[in-house]
mmCIF file of C-alpha atoms and ligand atoms in Angstrom:
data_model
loop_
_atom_site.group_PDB
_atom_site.id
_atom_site.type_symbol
_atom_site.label_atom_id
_atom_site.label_comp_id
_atom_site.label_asym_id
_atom_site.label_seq_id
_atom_site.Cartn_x
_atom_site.Cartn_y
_atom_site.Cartn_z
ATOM 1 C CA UNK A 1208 12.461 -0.182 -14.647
ATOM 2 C CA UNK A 1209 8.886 1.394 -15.015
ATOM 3 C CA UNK A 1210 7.410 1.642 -11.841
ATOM 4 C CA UNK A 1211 3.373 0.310 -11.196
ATOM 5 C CA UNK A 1212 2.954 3.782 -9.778
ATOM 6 C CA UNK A 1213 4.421 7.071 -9.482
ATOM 7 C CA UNK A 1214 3.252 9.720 -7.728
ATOM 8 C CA UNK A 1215 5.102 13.106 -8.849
ATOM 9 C CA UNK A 1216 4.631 16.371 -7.078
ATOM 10 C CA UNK A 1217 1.448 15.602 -5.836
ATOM 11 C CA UNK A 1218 -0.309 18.877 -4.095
ATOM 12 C CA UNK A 1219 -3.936 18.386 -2.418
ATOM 13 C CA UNK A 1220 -5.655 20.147 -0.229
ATOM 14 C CA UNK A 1221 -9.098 20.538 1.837
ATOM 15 C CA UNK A 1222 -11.524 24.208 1.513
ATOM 16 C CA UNK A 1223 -12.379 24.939 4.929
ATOM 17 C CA UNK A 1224 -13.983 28.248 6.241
ATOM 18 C CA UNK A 1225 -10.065 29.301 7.871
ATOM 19 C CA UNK A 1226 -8.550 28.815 4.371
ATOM 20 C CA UNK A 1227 -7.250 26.002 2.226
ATOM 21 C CA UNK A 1228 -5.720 22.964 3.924
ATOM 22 C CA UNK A 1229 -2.748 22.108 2.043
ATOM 23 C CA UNK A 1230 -2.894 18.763 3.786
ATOM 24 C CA UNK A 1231 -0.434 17.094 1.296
ATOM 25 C CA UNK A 1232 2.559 19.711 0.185
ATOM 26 C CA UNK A 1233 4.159 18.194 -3.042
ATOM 27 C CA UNK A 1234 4.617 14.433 -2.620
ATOM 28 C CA UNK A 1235 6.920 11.979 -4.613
ATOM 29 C CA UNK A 1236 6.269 8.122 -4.562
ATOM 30 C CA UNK A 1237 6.770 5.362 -5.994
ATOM 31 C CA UNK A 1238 5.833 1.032 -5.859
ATOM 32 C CA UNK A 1239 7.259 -1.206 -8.047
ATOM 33 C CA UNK A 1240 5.230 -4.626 -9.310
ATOM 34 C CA UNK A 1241 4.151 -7.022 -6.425
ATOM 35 C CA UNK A 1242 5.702 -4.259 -3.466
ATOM 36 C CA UNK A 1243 4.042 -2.700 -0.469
ATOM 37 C CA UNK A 1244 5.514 0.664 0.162
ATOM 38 C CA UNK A 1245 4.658 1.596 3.677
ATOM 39 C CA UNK A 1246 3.251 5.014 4.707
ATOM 40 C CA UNK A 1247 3.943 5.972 8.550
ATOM 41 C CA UNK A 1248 2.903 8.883 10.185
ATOM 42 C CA UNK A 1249 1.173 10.627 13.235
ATOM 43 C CA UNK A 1250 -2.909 11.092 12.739
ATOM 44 C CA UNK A 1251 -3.336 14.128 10.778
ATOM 45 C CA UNK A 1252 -0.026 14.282 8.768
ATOM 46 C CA UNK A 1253 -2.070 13.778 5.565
ATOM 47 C CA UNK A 1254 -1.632 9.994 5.169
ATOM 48 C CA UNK A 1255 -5.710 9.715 4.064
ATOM 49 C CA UNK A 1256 -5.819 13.011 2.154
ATOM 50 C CA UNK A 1257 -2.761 11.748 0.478
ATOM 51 C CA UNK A 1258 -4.804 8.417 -0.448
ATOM 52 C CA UNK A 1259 -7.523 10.404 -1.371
ATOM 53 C CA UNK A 1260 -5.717 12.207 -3.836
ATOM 54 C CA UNK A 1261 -4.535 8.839 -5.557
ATOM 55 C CA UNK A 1262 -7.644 7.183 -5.989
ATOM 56 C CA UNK A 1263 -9.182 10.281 -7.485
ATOM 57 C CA UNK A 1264 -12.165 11.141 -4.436
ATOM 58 C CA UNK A 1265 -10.540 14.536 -4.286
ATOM 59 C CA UNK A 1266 -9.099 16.545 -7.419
ATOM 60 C CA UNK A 1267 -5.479 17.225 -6.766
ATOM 61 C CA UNK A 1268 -4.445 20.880 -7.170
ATOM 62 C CA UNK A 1269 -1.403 20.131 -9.319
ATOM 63 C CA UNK A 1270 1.107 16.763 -9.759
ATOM 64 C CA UNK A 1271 0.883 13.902 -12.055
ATOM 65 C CA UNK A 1272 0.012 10.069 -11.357
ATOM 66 C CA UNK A 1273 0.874 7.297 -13.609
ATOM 67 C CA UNK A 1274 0.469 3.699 -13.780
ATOM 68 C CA UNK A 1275 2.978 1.576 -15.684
ATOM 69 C CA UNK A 1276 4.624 4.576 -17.288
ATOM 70 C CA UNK A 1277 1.165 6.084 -18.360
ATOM 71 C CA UNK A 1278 -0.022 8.719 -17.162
ATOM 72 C CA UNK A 1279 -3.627 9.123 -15.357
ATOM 73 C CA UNK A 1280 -6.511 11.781 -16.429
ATOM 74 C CA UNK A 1281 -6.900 13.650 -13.269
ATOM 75 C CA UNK A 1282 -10.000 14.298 -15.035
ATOM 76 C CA UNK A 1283 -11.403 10.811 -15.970
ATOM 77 C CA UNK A 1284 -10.778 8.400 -12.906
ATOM 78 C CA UNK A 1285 -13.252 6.636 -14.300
ATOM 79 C CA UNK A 1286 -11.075 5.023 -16.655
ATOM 80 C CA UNK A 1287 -8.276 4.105 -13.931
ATOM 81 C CA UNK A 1288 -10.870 1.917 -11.683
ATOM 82 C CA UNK A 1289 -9.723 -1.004 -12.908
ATOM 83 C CA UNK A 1290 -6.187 -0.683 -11.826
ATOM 84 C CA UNK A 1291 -6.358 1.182 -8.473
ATOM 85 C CA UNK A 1292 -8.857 0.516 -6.196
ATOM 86 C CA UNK A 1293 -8.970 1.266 -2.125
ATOM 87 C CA UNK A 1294 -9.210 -0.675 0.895
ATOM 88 C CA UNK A 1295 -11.093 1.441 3.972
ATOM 89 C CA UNK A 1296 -10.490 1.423 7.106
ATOM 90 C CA UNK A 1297 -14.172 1.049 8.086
ATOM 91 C CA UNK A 1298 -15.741 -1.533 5.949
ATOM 92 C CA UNK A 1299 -19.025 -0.763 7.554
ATOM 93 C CA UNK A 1300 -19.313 2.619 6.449
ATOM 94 C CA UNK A 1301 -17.798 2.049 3.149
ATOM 95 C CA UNK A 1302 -20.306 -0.749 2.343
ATOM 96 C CA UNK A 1303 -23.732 -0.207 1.082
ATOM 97 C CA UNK A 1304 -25.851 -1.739 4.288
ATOM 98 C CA UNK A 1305 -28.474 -2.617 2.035
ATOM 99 C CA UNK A 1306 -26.623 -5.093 -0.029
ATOM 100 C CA UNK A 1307 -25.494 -8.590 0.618
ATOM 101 C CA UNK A 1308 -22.446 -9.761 0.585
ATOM 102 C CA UNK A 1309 -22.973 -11.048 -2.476
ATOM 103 C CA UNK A 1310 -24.415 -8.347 -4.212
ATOM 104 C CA UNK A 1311 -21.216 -6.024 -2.365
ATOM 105 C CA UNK A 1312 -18.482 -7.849 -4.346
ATOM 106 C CA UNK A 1313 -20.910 -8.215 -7.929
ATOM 107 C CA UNK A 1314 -21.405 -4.278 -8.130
ATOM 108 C CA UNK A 1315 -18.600 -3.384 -9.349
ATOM 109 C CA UNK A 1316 -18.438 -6.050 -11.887
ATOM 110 C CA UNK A 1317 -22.201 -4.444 -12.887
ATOM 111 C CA UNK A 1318 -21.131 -1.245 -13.166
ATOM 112 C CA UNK A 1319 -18.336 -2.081 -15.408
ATOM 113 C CA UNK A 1320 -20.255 -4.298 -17.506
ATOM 114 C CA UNK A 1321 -17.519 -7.520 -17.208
ATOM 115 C CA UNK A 1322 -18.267 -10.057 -17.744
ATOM 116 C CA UNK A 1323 -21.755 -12.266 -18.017
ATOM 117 C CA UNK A 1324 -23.957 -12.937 -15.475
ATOM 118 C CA UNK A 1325 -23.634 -16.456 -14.743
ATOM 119 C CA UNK A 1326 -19.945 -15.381 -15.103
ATOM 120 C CA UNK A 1327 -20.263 -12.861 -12.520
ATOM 121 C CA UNK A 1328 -21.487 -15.240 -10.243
ATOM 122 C CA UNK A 1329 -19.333 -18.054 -10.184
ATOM 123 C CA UNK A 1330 -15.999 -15.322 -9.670
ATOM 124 C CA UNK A 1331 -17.911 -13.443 -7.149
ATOM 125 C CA UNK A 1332 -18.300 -16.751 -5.313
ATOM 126 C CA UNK A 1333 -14.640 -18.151 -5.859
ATOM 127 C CA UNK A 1334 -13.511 -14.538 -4.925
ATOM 128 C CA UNK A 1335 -15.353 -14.707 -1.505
ATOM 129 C CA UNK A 1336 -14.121 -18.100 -1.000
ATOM 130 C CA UNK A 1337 -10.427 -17.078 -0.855
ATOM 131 C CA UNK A 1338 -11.120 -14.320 0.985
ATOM 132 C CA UNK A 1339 -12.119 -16.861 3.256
ATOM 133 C CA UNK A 1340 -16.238 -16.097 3.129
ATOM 134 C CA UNK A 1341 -18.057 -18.946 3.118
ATOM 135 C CA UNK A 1342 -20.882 -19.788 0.709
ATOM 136 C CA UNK A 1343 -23.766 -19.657 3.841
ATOM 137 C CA UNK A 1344 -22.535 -15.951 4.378
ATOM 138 C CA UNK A 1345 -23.275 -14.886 0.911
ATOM 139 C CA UNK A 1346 -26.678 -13.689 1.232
ATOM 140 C CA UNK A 1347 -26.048 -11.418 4.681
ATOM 141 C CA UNK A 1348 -26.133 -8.234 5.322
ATOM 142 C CA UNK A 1349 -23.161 -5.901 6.493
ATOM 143 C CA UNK A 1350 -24.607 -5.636 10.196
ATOM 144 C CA UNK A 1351 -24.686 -9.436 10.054
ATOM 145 C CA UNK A 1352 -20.576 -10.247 9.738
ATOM 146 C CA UNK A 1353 -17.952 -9.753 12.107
ATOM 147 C CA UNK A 1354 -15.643 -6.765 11.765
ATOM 148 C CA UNK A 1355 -12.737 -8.873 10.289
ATOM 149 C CA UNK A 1356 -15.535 -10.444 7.627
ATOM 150 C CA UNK A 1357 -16.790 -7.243 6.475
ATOM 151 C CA UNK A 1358 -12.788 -5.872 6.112
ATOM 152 C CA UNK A 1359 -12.767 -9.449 4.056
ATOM 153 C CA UNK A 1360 -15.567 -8.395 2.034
ATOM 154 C CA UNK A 1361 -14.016 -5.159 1.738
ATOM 155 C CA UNK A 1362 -10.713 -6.517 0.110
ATOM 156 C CA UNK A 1363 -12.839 -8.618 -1.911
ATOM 157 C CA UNK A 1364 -14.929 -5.613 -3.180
ATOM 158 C CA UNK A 1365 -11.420 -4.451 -4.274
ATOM 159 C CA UNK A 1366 -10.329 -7.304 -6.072
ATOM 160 C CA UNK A 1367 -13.591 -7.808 -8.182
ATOM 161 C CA UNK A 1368 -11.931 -5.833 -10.998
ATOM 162 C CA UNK A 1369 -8.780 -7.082 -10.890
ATOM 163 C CA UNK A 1370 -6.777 -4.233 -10.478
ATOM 164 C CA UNK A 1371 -3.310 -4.040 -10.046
ATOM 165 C CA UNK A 1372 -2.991 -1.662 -7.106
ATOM 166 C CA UNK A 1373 -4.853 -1.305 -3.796
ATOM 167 C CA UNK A 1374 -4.515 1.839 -1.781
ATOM 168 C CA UNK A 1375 -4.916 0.375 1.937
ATOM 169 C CA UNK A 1376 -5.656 3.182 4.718
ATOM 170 C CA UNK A 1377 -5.611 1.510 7.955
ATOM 171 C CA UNK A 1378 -7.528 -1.388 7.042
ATOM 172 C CA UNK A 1379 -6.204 -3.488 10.165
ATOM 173 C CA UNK A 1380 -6.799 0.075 13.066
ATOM 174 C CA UNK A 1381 -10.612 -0.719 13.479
ATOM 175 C CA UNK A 1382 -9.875 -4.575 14.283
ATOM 176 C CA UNK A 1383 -9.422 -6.383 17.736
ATOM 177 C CA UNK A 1384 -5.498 -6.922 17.550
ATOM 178 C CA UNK A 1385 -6.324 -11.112 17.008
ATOM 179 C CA UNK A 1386 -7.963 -10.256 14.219
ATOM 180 C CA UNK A 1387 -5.530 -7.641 12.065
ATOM 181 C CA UNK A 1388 -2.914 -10.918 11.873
ATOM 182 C CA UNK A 1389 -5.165 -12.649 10.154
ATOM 183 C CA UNK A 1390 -5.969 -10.019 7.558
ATOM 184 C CA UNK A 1391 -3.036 -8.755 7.144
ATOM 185 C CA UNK A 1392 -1.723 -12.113 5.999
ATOM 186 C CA UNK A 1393 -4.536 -12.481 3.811
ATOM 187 C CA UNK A 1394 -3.311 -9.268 1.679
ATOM 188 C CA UNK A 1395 0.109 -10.461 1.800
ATOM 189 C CA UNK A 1396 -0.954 -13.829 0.690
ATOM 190 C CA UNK A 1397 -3.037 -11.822 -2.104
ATOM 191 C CA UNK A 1398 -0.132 -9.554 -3.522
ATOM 192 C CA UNK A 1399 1.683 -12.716 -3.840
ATOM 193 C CA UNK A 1400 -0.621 -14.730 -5.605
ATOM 194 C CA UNK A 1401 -1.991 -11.541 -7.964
ATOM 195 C CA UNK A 1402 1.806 -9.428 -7.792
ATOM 196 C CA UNK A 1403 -0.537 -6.543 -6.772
ATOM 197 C CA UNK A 1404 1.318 -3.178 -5.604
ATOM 198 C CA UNK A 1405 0.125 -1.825 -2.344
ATOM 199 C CA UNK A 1406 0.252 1.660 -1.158
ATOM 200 C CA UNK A 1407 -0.392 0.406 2.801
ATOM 201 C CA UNK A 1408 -1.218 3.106 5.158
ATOM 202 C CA UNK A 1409 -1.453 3.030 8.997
ATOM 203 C CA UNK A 1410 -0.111 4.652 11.517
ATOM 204 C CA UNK A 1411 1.259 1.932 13.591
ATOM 205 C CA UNK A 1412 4.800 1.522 12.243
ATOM 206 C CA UNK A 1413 4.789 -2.461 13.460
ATOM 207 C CA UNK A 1414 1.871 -3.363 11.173
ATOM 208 C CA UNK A 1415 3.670 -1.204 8.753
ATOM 209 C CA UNK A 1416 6.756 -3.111 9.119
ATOM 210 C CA UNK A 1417 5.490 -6.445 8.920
ATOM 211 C CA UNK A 1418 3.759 -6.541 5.582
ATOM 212 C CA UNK A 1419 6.256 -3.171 3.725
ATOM 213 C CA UNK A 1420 9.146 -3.913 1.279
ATOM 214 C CA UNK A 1421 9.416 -0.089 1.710
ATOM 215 C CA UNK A 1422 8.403 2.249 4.226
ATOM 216 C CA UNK A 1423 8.079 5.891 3.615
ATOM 217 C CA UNK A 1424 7.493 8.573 6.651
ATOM 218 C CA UNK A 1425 4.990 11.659 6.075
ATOM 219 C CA UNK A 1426 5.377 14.647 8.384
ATOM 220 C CA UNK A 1427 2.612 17.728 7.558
ATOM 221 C CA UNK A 1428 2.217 16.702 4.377
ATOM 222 C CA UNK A 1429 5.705 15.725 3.309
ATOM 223 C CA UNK A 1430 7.807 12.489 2.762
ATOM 224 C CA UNK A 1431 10.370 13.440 5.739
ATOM 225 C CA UNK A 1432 12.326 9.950 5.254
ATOM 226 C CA UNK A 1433 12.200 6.837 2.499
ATOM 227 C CA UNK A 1434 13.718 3.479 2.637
ATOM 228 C CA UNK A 1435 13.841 -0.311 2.237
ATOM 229 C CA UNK A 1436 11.879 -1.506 5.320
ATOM 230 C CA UNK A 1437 14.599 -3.163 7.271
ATOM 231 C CA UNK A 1438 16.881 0.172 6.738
ATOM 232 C CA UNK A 1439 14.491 2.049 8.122
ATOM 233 C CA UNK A 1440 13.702 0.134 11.033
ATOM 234 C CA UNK A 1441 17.667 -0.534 12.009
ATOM 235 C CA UNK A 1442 18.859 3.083 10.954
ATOM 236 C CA UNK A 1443 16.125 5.617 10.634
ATOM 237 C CA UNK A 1444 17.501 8.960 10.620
ATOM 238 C CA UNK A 1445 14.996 11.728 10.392
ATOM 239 C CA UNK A 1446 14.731 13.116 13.940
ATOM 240 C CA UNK A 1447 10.768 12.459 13.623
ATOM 241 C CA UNK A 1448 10.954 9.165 12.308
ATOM 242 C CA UNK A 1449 13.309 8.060 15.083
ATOM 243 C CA UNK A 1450 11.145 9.977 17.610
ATOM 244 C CA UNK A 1451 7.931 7.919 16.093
ATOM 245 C CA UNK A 1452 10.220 4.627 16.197
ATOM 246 C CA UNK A 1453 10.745 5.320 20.259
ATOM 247 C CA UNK A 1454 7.425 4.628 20.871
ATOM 248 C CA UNK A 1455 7.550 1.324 19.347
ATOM 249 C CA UNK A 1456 9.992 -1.383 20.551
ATOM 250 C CA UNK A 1457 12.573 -0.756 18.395
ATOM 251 C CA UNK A 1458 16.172 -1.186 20.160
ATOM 252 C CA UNK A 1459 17.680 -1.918 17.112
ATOM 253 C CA UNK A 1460 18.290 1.547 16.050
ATOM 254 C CA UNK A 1461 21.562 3.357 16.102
ATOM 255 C CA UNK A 1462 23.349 5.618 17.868
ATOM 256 C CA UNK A 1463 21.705 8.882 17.675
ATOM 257 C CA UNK A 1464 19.586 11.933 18.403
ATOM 258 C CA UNK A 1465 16.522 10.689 21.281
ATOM 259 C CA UNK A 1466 13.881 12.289 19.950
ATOM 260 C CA UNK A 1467 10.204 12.937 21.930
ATOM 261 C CA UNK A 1468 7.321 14.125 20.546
ATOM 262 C CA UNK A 1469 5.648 16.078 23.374
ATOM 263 C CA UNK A 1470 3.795 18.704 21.671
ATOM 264 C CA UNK A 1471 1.245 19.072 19.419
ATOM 265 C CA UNK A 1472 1.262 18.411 15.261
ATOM 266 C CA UNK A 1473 0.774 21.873 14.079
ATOM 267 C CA UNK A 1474 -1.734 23.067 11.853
ATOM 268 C CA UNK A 1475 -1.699 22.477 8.210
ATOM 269 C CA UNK A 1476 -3.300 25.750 7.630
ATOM 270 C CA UNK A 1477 -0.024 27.533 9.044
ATOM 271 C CA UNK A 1478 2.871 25.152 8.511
ATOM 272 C CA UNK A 1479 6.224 26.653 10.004
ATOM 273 C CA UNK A 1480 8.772 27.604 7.633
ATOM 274 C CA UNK A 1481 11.942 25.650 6.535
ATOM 275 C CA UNK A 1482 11.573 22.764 7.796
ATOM 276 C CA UNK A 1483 7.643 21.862 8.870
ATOM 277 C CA UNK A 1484 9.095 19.531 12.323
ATOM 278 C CA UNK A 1485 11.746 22.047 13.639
ATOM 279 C CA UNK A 1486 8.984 23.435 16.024
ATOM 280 C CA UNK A 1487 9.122 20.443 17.933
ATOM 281 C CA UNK A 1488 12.733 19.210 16.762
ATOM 282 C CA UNK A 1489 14.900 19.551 19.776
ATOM 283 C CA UNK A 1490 17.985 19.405 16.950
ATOM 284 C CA UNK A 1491 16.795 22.923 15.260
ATOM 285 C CA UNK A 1492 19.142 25.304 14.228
ATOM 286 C CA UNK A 1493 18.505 28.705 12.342
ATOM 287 C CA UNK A 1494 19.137 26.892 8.974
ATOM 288 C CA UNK A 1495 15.612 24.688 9.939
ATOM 289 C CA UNK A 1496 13.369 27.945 9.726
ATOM 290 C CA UNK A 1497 14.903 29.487 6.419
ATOM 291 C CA UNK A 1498 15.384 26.448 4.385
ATOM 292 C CA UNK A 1499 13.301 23.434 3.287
ATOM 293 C CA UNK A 1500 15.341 20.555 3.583
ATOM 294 C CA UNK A 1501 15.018 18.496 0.585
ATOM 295 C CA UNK A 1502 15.048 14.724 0.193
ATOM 296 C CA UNK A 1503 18.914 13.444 0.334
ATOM 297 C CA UNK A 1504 19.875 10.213 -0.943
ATOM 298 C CA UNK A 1505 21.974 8.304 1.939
ATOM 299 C CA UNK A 1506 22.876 5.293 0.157
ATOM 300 C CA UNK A 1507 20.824 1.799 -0.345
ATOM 301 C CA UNK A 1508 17.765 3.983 -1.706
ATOM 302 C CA UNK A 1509 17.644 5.685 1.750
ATOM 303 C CA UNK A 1510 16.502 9.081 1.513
ATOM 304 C CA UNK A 1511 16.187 11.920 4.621
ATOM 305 C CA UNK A 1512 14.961 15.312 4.224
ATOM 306 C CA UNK A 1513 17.214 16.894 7.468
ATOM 307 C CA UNK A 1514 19.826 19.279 7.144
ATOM 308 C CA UNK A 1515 21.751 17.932 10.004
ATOM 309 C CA UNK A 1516 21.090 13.718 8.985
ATOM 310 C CA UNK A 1517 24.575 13.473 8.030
ATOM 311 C CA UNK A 1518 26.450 14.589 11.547
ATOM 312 C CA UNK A 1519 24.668 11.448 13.139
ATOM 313 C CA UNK A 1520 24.112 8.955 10.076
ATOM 314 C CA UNK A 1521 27.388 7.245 10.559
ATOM 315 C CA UNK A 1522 27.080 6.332 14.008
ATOM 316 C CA UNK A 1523 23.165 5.417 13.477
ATOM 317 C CA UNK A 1524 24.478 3.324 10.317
ATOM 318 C CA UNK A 1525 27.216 1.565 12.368
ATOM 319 C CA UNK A 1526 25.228 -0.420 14.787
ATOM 320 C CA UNK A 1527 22.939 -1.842 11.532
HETATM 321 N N1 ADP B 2565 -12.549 16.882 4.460
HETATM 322 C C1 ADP B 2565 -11.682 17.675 5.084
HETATM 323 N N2 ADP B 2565 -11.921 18.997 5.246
HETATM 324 C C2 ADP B 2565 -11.038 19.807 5.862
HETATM 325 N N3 ADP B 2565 -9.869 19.403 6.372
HETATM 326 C C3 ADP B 2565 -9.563 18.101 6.246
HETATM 327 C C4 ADP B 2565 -10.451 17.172 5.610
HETATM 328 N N4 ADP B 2565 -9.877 15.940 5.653
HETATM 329 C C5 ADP B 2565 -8.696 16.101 6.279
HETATM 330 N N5 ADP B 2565 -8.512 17.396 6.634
HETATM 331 C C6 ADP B 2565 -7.333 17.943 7.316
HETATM 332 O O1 ADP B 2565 -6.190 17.603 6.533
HETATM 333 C C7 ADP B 2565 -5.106 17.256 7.389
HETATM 334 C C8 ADP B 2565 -4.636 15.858 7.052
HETATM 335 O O2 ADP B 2565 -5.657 14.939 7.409
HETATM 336 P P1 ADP B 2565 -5.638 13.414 6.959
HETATM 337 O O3 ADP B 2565 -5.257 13.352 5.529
HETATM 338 O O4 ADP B 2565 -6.921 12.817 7.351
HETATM 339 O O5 ADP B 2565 -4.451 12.851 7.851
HETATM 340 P P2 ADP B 2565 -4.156 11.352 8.357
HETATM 341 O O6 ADP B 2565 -4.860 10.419 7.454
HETATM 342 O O7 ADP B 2565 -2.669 11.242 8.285
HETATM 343 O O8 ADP B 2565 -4.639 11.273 9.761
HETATM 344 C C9 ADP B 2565 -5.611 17.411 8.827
HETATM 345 O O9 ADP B 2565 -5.234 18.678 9.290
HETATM 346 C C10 ADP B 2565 -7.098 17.313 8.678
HETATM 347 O O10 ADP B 2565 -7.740 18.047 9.691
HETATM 348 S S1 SF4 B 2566 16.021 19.993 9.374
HETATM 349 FE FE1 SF4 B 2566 16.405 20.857 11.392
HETATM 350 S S2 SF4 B 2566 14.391 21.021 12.366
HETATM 351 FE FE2 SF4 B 2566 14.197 19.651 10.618
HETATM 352 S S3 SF4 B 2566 14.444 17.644 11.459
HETATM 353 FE FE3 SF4 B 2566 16.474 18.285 10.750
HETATM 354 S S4 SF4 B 2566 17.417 19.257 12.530
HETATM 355 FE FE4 SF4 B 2566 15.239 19.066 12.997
HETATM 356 MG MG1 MG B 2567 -6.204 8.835 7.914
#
């Protein structure tokens, strides 16, 4: 089946005065119609640059994009805005301060010429309503709404052009944990309403869990581990992925390798060879440093990029 998105080989990376930062190393994704996939990993790993990439606010060095089985001009975003659009983790610094709320949600619409202005109007209005903005809050200002309204506006903003797939990065981190409930619930209540696809990014793997279908694991750049949520969660296998799942309270994984993660992420600007974890894998052997381990398919559209996944993934698999 044609997937909403697919992300093939993607390759981006920052210019800084030490050298390029290759902060995503060849990634391959993809969300069917009406999915979330999930995208875990430690601060740094390249989860934003990654998101970035996608929506087109940095030009990828090489990998293709397409939506539907059509493939995106790099080039000419422009074109694509009306099917991917991105949620921000700070709504107040990703909203014009000058503009209402009103005027925040009808931009968009205005820039794309859609439809006429009373038209405009009456959507914007219904739009903020199920967001759950009401009408008297229309005419504020940014500064003047609540951190969980302006993320509200924010996903409204989104939606104005009806796209078909939002790129969340940590929209729920900068909310008081009361709060990131009720918005999360609102995008799930959203994707089901409007099938939208989500590519939801954060790196708290329980907020990950609760609104993913699938949750994929990014380690310096590169998808370490990919699975259906629930298989992840009772049998991840990646030695990082079950060292990031420790810190969470997960007892319902396996028997396998304890994993911590007392050291440092290494810099992208020096990645260690083979595999890019086996500096702080306590499971390394020599095989780690001279060979990239490449994505394995485990059954159940599991995948693990380790070269020793297999010597514990029937005892981890057992207690699912
Ligand atoms: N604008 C930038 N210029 C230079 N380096 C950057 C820039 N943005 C991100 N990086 C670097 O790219 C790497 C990945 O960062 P990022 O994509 O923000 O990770 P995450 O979102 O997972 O925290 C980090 O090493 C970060 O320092
Ligand atoms: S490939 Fe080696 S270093 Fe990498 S996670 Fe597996 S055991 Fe650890
Ligand atoms: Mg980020």
């Amino acid at each position: 089946m044609t997937k909403r998105l697919e992300i093939t080989d993607l390759v981006a990376g920052h210019k800084t005065r030490r050298g390029v930062v290759q902060a995503v190393a060849g990634v391959n994704l993809e969300i069917a119609a009406g999915e979330t996939l999930g995208l875990v990993g430690e601060s740094g790993c390249g989860k934003s640059s990654l998101a970035r990439a996608v929506i087109g606010l940095n030009t990828p060095t090489s990998g293709a994009l397409s939506i539907n089985g059509d493939p995106m001009d790099m080039r000419r975003r422009g074109n694509h805005a009306r099917d991917i659009q991105m949620v921000f983790q700070d709504p107040y610094g990703s909203l014009n301060p000058r503009l209402t709320v009103q005027q925040l949600v009808e931009e968009p619409l205005t820039v794309h010429r859609t439809r006429s202005k009373a038209e405009r109007k009456t959507f914007v209005k219904a739009l903020l309503d199920r967001v759950g903005i009401p009408e008297a809050m229309h005419d504020r200002l940014p500064h003047q709404l609540s951190g969980g309204q302006r993320q509200r506006v924010g996903i409204a903003r989104a939606l104005s052009l009806e796209p078909k797939i939002l790129i969340c990065d940590e929209p729920v981190s900068a909310l008081d944990v009361s709060v990131q409930a009720q918005v999360l619930n609102l995008l799930v209540e959203l994707q089901r309403e409007q099938n939208l696809s989500y590519l939801f990014i954060s790196h708290d793997l329980e907020v990950v869990r609760y609104v993913s279908h699938w949750i994929a694991v990014m380690y310096l750049g590169r998808i370490v581990e990919i699975g259906p949520v629930e298989e992840i969660w009772s049998s991840p296998l990646h030695p990082y992925t079950r060292a990031l799942m420790q810190t969470t309270g997960n007892d319902a994984m396996g028997e396998g390798p304890e994993v911590k993660l007392n050291s440092e992420l290494p810099s992208p600007l020096s990645p260690p060879s083979g595999c890019r974890f086996r500096t702080r894998c306590p499971l390394a052997i020599e095989k780690c440093a001279q060979e990239v381990p490449d994505l394995q398919e485990n059954g159940k559209g599991h995948q693990v990029a380790c070269h020793r996944a297999k010597e514990w993934s029937a005892t981890v698999s057992a207690a699912a």
